[in-house]
PDB file of C-alpha atoms in Angstrom:
ATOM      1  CA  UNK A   1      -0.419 -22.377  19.215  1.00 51.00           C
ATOM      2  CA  UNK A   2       2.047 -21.646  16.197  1.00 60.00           C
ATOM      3  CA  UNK A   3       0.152 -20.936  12.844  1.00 65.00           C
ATOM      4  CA  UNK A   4       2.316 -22.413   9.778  1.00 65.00           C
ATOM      5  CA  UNK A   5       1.807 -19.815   6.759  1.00 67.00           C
ATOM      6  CA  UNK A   6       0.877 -20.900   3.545  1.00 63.00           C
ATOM      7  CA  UNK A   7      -0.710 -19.813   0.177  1.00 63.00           C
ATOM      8  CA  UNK A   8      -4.255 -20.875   1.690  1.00 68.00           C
ATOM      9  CA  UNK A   9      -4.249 -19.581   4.570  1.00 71.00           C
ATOM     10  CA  UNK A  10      -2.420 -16.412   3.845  1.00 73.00           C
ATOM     11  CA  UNK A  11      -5.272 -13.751   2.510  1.00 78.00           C
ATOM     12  CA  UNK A  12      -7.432 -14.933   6.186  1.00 84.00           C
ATOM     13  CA  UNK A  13      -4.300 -14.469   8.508  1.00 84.00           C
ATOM     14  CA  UNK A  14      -3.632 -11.436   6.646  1.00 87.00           C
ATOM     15  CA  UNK A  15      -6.727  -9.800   7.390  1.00 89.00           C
ATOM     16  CA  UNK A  16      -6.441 -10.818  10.788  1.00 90.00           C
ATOM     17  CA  UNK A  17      -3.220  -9.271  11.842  1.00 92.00           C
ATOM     18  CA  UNK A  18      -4.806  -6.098  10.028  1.00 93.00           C
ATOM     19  CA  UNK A  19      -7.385  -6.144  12.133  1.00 93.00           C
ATOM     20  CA  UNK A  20      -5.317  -6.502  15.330  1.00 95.00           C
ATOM     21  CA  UNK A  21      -2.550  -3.537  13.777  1.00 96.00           C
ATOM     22  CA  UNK A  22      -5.481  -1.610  13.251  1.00 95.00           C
ATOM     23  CA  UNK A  23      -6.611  -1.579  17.048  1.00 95.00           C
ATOM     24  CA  UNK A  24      -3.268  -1.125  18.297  1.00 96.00           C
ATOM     25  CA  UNK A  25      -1.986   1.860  15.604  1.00 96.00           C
ATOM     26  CA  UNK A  26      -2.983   5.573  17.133  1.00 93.00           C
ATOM     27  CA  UNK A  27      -5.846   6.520  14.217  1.00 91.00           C
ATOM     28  CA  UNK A  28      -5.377   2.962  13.267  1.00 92.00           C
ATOM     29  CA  UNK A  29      -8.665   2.871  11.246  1.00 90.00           C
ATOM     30  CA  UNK A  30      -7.672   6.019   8.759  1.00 89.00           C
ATOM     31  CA  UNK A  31      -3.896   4.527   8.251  1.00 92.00           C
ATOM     32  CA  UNK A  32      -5.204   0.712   7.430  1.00 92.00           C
ATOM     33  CA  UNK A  33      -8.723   1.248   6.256  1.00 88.00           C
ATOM     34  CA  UNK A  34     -11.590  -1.128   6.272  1.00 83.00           C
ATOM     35  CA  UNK A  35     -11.966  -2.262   2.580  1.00 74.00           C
ATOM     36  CA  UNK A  36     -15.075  -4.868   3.649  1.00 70.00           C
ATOM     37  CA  UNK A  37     -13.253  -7.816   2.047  1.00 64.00           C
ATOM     38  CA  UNK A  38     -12.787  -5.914  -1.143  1.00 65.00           C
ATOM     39  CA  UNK A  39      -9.738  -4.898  -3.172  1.00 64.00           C
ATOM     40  CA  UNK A  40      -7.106  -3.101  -0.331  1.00 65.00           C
ATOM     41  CA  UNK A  41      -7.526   0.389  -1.152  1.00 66.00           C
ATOM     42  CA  UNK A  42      -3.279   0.490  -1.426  1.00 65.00           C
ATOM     43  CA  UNK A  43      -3.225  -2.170  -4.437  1.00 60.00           C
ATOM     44  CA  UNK A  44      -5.925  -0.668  -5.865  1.00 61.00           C
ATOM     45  CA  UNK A  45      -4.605   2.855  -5.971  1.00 63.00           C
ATOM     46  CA  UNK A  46      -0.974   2.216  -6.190  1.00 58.00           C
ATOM     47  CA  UNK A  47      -1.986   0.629  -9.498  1.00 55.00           C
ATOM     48  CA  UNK A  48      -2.375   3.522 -11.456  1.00 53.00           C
ATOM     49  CA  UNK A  49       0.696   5.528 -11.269  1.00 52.00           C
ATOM     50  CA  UNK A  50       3.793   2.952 -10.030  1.00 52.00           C
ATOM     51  CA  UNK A  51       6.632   5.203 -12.517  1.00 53.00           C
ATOM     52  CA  UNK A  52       5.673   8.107 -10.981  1.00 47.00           C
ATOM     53  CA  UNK A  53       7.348   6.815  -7.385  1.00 48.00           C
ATOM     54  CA  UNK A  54      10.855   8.410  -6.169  1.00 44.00           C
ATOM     55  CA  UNK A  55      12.353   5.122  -5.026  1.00 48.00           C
ATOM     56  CA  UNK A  56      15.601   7.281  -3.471  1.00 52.00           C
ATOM     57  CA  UNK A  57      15.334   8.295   0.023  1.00 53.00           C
ATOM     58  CA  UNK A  58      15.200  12.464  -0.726  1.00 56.00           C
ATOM     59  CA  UNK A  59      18.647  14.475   0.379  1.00 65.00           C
ATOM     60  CA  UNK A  60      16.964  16.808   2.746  1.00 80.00           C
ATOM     61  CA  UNK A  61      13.514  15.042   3.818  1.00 83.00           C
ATOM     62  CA  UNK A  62      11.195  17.888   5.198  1.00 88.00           C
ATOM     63  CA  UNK A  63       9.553  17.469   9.099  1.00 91.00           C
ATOM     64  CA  UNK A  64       6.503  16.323   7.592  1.00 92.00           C
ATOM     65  CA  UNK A  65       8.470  13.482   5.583  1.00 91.00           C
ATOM     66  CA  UNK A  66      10.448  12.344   8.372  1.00 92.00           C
ATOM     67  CA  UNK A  67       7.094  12.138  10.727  1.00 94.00           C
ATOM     68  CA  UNK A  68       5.613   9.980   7.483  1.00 94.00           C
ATOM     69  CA  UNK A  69       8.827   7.696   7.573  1.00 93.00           C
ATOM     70  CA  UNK A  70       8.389   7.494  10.936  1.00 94.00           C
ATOM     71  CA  UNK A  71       4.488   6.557  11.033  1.00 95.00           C
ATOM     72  CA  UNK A  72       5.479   3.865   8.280  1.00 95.00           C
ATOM     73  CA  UNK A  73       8.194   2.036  10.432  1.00 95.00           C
ATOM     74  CA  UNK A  74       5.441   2.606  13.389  1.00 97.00           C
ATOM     75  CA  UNK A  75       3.091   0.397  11.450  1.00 97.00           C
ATOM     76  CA  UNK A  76       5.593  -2.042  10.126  1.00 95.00           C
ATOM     77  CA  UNK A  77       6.925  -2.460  14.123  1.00 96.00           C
ATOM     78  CA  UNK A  78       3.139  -3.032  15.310  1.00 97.00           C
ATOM     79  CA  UNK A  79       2.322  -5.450  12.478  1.00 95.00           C
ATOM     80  CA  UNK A  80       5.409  -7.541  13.536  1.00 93.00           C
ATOM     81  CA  UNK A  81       4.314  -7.032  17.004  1.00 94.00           C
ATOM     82  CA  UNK A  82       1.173  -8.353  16.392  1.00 94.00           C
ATOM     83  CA  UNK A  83       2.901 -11.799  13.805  1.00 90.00           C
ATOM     84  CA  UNK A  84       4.755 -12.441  17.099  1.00 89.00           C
ATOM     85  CA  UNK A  85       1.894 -12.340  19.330  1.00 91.00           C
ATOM     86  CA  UNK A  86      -0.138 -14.915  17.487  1.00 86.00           C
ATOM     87  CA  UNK A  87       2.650 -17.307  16.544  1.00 84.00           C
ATOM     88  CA  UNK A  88       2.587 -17.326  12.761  1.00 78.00           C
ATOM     89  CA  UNK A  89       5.093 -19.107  10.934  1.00 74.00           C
ATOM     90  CA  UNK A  90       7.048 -17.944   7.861  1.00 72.00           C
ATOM     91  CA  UNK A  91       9.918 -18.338   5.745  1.00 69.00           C
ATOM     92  CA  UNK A  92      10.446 -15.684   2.999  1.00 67.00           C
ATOM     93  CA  UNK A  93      14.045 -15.015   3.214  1.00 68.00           C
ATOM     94  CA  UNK A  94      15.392 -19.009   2.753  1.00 70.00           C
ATOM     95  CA  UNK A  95      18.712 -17.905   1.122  1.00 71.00           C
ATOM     96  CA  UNK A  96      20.281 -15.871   4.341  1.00 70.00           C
ATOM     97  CA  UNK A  97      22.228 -18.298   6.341  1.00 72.00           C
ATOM     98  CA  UNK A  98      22.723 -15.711   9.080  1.00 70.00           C
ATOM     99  CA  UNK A  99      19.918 -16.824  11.555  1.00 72.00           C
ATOM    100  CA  UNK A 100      19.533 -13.560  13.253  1.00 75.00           C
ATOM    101  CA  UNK A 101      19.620 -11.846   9.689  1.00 74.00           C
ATOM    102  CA  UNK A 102      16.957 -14.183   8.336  1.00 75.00           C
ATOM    103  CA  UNK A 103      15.036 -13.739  11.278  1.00 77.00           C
ATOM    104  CA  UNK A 104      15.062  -9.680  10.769  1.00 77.00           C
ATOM    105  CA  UNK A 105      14.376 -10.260   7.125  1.00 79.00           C
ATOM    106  CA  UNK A 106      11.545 -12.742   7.882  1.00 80.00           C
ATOM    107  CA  UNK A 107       9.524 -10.383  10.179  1.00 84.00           C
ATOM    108  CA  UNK A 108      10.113  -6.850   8.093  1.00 87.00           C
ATOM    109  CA  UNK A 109       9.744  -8.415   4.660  1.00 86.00           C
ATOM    110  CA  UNK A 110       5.956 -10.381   5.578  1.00 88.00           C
ATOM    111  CA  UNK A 111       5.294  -6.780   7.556  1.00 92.00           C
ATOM    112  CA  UNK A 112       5.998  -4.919   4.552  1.00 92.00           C
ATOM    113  CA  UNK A 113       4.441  -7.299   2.076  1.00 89.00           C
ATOM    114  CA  UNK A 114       0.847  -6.748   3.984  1.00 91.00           C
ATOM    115  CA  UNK A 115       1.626  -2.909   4.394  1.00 93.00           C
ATOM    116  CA  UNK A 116       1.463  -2.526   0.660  1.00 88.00           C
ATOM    117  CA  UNK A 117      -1.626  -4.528   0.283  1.00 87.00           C
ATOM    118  CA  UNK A 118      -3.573  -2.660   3.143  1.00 90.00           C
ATOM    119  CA  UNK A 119      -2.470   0.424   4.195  1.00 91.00           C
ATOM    120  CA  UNK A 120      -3.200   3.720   3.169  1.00 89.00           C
ATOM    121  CA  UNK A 121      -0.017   5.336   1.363  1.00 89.00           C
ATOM    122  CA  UNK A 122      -2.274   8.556   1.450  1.00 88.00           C
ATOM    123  CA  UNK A 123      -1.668  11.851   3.341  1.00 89.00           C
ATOM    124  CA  UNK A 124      -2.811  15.288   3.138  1.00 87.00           C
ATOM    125  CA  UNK A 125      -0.952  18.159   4.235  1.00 89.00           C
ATOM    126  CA  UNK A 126      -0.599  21.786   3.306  1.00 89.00           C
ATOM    127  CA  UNK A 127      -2.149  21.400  -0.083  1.00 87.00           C
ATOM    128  CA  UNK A 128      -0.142  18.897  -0.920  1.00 90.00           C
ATOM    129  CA  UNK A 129      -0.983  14.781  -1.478  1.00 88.00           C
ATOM    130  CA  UNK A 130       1.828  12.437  -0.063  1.00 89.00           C
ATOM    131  CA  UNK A 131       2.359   9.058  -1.465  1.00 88.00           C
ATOM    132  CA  UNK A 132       4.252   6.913   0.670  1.00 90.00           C
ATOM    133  CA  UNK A 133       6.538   4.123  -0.923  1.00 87.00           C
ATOM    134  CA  UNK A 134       7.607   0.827   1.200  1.00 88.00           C
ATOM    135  CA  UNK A 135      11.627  -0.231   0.576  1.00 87.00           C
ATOM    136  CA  UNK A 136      11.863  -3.549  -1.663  1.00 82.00           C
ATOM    137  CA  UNK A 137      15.088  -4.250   0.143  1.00 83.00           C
ATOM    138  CA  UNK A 138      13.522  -6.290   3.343  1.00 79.00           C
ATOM    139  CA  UNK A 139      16.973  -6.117   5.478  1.00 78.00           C
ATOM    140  CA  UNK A 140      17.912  -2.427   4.417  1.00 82.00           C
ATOM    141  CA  UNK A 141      15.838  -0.360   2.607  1.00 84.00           C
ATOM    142  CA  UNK A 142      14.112   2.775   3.711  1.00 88.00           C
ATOM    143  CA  UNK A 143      10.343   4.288   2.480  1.00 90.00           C
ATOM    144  CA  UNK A 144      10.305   6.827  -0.356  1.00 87.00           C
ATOM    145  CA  UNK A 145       7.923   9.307  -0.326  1.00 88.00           C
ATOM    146  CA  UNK A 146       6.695  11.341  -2.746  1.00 86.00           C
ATOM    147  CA  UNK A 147       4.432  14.410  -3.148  1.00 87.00           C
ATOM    148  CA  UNK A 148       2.133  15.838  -5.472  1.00 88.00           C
ATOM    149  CA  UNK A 149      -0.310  18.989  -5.680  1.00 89.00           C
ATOM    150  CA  UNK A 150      -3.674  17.803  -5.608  1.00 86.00           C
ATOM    151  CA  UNK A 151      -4.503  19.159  -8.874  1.00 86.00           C
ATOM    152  CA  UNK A 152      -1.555  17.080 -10.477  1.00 86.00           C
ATOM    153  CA  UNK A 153      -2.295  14.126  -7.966  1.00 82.00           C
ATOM    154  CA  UNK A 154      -5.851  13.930  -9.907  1.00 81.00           C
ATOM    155  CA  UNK A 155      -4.337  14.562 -13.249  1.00 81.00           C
ATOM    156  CA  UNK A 156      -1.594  11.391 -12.853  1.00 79.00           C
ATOM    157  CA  UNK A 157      -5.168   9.294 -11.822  1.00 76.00           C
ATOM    158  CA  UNK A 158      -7.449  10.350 -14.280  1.00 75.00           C
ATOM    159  CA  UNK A 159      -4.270   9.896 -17.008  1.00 76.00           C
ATOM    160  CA  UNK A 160      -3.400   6.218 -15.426  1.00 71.00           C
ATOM    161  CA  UNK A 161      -7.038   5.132 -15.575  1.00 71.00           C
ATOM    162  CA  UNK A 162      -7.867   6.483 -18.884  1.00 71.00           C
ATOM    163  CA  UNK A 163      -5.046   4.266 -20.133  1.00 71.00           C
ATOM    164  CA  UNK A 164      -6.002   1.115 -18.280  1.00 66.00           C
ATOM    165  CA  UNK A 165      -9.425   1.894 -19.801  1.00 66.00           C
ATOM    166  CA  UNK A 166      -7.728   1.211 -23.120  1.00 69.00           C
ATOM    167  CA  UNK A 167      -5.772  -1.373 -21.784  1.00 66.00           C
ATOM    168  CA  UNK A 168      -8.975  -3.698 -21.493  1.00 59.00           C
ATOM    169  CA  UNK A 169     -10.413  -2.219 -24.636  1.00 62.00           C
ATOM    170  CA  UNK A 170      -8.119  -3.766 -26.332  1.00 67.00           C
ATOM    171  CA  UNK A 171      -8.429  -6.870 -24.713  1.00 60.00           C
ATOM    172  CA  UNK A 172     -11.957  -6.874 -25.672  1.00 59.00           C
ATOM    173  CA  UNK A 173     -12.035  -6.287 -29.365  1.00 56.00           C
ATOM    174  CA  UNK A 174     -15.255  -4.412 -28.890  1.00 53.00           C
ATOM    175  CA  UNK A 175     -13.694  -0.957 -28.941  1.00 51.00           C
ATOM    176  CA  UNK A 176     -17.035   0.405 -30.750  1.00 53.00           C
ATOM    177  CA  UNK A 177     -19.482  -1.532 -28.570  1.00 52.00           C
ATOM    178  CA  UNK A 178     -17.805   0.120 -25.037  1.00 51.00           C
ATOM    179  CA  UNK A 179     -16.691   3.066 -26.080  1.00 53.00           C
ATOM    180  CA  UNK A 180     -19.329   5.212 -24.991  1.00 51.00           C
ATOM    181  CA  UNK A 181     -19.490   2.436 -21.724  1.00 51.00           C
ATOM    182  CA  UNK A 182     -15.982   3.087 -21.038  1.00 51.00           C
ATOM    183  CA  UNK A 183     -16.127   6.840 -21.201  1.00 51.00           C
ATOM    184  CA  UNK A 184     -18.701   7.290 -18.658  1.00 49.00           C
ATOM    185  CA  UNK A 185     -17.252   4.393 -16.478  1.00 54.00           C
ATOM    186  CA  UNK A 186     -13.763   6.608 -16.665  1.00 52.00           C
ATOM    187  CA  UNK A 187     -15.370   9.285 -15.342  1.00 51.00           C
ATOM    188  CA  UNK A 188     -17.457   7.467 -12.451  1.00 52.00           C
ATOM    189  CA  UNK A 189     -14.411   5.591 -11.555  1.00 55.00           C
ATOM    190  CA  UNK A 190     -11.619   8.411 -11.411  1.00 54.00           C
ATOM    191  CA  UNK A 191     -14.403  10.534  -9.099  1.00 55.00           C
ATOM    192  CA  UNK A 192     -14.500   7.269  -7.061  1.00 55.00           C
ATOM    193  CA  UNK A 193     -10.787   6.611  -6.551  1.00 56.00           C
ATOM    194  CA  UNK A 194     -10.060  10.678  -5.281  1.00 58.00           C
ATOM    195  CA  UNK A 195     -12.854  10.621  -3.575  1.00 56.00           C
ATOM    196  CA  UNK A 196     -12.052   7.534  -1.739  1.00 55.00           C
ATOM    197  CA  UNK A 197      -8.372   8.782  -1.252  1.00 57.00           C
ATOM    198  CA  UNK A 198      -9.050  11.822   0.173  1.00 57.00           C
ATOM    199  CA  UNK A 199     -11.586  10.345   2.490  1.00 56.00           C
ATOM    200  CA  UNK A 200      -8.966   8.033   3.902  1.00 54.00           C
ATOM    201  CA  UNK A 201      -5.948  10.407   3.933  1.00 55.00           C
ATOM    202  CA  UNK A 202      -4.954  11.759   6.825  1.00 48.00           C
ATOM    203  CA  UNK A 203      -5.509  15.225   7.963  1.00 45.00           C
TER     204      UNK A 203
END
């Protein structure tokens, strides 16, 4: 039976073909993570530090790059796999009048549009922390992927959240009140973030 997406149904069909991905993916459950209906670990994390992304495929990609690119276009193939296989309707590329263009565009952009809200962009290798980076061009664009050492990794969080913290402290008006609230929530919540990232990345 064909599914018709829409803005109500989206979040539920979402997590569904996640779940299904997830099954079908080789170490599936470390490269789309099980957030228990909370906040997907890749919106929450990709939050912090979006200017620090290299959105330009790099010159000379190293073997561990090109096996990221490739696990990335692995997931988005499954997940379109899987938005075949149960019917689901969509629309998100209305202006191509090329059918078999729209019909590309269609597939990759809703695949990459849940990538970036539930897969891990995380991986660990050789002392180094990987961020991968989906393309914002549906029909042509390619992942970017940057790395980081893990100390500077930390140092990019812990910078990003301290400023958020101020963000909503200024939202507030209360700077006095949560000062001392915000300071040790800082610290609880960077600890939480790397710890959660390097749980999920891959080894």
């Amino acid at each position: 039976m064909t599914i018709q997406l829409t803005k109500e149904n989206c979040p539920e069909i979402f997590e569904e073909i996640v779940k299904e991905t997830r099954k079908r993916l080789p170490n599936g459950y470390n490269r789309f993570p099980d957030t228990n209906g909370k906040t997907p670990l890749a919106l929450c994390c990709l939050a912090f530090y979006p200017e620090h992304y290299d959105f330009e495929a790099p010159c000379s990609p190293t073997d561990f790059e090109i096996k990221l690119a490739s696990e990335f276009w692995e997931d988005i193939n499954t997940i379109i796999t899987v938005t075949n296989d149960f019917e689901i309707e969509f629309d998100i590329c209305k202006w191509l009048k090329d059918e078999k263009s729209k019909k590309h565009c269609n597939e990759q952009g809703i695949a990459i549009q849940i990538w970036e809200q539930f897969a891990n962009p995380f991986r660990h290798h050789d002392a180094k922390i990987y961020v991968i980076h989906p393309p914002s061009d549906y029909l042509f664009g390619v992942p970017s992927i940057h790395e980081f050492k893990i100390e500077d990794f930390l140092a990019i969080t812990a910078t990003a959240f301290k400023k958020y913290s101020c963000e909503v402290l200024k939202v507030t008006k209360q700077k006095d009140r949560f000062d001392k609230l915000f300071a040790v929530s800082a610290i609880i919540n960077i600890f939480a973030i790397s710890a959660a990232i390097l749980s999920f990345m891959e080894r």
